[in-house]
mmCIF file of C-alpha atoms in Angstrom:
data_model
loop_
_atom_site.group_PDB
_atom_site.id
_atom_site.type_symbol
_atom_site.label_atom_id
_atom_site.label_comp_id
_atom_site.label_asym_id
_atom_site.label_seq_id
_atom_site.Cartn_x
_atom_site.Cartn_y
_atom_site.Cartn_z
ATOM 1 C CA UNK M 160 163.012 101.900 78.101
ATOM 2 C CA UNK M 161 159.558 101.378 78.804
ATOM 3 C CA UNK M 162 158.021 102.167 82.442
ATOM 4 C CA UNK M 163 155.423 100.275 84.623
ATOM 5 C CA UNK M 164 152.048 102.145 85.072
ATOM 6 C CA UNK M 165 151.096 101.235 88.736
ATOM 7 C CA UNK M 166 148.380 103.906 89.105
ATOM 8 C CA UNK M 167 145.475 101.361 88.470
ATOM 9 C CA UNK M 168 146.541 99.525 91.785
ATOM 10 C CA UNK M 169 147.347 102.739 94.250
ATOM 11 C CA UNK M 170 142.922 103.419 92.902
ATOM 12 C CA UNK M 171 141.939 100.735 94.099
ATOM 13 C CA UNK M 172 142.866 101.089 97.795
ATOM 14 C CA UNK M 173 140.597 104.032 98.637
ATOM 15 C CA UNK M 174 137.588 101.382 97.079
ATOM 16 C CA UNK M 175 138.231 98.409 98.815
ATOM 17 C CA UNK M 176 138.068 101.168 101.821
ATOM 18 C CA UNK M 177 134.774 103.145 100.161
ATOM 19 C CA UNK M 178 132.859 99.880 99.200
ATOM 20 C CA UNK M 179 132.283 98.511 102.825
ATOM 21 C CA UNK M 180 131.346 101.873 104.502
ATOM 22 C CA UNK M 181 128.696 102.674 100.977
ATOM 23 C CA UNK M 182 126.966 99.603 101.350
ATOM 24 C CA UNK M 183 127.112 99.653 105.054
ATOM 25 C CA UNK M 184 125.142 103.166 105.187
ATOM 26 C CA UNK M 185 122.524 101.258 102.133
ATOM 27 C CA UNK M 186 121.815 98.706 104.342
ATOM 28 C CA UNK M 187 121.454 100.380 107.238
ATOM 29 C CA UNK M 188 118.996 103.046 105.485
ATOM 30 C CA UNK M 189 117.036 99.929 104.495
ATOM 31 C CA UNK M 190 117.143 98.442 108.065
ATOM 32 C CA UNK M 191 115.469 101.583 109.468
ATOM 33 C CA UNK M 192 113.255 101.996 106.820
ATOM 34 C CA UNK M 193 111.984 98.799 107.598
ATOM 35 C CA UNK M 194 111.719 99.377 111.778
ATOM 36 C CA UNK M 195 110.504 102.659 111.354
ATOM 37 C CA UNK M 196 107.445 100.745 108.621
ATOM 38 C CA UNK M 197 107.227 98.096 111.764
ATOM 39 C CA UNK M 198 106.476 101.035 114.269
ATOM 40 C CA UNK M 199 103.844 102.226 111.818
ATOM 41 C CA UNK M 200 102.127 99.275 111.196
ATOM 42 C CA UNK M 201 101.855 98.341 115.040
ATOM 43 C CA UNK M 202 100.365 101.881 115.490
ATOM 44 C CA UNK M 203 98.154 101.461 112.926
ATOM 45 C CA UNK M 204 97.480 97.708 113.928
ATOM 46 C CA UNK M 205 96.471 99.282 117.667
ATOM 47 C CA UNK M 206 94.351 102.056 116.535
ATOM 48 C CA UNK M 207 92.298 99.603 114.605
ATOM 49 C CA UNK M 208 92.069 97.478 117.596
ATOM 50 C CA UNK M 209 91.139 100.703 120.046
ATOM 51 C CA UNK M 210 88.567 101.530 117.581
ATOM 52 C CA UNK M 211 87.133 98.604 117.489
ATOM 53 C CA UNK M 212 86.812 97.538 120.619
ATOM 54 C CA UNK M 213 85.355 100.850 121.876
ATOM 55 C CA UNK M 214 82.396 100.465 119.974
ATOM 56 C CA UNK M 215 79.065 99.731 121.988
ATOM 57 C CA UNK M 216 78.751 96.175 122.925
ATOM 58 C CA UNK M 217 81.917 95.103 121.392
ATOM 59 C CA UNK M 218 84.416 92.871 123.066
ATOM 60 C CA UNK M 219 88.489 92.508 123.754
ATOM 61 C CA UNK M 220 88.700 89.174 121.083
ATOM 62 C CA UNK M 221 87.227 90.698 117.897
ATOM 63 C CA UNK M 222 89.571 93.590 118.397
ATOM 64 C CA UNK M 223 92.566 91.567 119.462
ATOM 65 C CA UNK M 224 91.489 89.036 115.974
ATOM 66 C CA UNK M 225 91.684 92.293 113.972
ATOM 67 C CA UNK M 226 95.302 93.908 115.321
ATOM 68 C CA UNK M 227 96.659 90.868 114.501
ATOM 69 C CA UNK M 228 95.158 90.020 111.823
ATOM 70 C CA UNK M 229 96.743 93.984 110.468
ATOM 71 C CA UNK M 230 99.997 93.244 112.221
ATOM 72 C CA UNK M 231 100.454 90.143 110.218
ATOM 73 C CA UNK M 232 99.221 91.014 106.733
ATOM 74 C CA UNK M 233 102.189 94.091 106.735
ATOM 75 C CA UNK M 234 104.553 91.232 107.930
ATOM 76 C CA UNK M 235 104.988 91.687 111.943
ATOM 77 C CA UNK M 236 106.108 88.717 113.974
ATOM 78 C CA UNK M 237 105.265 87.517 117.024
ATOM 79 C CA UNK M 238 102.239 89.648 117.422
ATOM 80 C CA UNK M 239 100.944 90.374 121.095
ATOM 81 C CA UNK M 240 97.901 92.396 121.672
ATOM 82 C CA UNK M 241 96.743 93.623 125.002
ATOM 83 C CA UNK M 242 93.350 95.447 125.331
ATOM 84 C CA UNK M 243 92.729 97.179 128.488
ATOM 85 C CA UNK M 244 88.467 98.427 128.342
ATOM 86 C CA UNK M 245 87.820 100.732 131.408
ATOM 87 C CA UNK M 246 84.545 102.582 132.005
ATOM 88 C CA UNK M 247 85.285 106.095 130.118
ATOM 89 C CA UNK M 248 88.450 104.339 127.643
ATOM 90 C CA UNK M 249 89.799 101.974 125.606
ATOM 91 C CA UNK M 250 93.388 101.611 125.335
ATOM 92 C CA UNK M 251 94.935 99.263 122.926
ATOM 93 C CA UNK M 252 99.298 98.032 122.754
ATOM 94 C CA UNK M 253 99.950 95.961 119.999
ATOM 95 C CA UNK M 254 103.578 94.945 120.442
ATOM 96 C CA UNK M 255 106.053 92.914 117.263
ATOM 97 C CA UNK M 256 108.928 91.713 115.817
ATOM 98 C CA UNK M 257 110.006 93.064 112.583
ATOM 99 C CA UNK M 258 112.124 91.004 110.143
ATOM 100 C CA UNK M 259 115.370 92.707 109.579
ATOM 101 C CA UNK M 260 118.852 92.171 108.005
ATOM 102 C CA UNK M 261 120.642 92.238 111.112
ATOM 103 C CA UNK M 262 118.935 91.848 114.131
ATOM 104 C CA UNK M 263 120.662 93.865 116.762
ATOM 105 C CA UNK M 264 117.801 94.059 119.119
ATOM 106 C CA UNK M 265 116.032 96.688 117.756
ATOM 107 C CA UNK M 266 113.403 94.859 115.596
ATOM 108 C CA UNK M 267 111.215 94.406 118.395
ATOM 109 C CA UNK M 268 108.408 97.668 117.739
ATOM 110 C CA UNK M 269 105.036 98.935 119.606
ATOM 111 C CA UNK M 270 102.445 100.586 118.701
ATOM 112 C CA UNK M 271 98.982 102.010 121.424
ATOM 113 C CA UNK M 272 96.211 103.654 120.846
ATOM 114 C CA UNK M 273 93.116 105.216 123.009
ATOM 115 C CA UNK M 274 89.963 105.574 122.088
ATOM 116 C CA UNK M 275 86.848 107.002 123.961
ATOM 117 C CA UNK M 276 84.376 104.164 124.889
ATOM 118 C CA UNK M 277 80.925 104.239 123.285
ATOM 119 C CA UNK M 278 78.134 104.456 125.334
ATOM 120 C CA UNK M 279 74.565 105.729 124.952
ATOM 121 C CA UNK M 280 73.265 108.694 127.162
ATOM 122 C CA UNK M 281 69.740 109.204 127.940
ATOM 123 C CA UNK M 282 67.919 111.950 127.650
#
């Protein structure tokens, strides 16, 4: 008398349990890969704006053209830049929306930066 093997089918339970939790930790290691890069690029995006704007004579629209102008070329959404140029600093918020899988209200990143004005002393 011959006897049914049904070991292949008790093997598959634990996967079709396994498979949605592995690929659920992948994807969400991807997902914060890609809002932590979004953080870094508006940091990045708003210390290039700082720097530039706190250079003598410079104005708030050539360093708002160049944060977004980083922002976008890493991939950034919805770029807003706000420059605020006081006497002694420059302060620079570059603020996003990064492109995710799942958007669960965390794609939305920003990044400042401050930067000493430049100014000329005399002597």
């Amino acid at each position: 008398m011959r006897r049914n093997n049904q070991r292949g089918l008790s093997d598959s339970v634990p996967w079709a349990i396994l498979t949605p939790l592995i690929l659920l930790v992948i994807l969400g290691s991807i997902q914060i890969g890609i809002i932590a890069h979004g953080r870094t690029l508006a940091t990045h995006a708003a210390i290039a704006a700082a720097e530039e704007a706190a250079q003598l004579g410079a104005g708030p629209e050539q360093a708002r053209a160049l944060a977004t102008s980083v922002a976008a070329a890493g991939g950034l959404a919805e770029v807003r830049v706000a420059i605020d140029m006081g006497p002694e600093t420059v302060r620079a918020t570059v603020t996003g929306r990064m492109p995710t899988f799942i958007d669960v209200g965390q794609s939305t990143v920003n990044g400042q930066a401050t930067r000493p004005r430049e100014r000329v002393t005399r002597p």
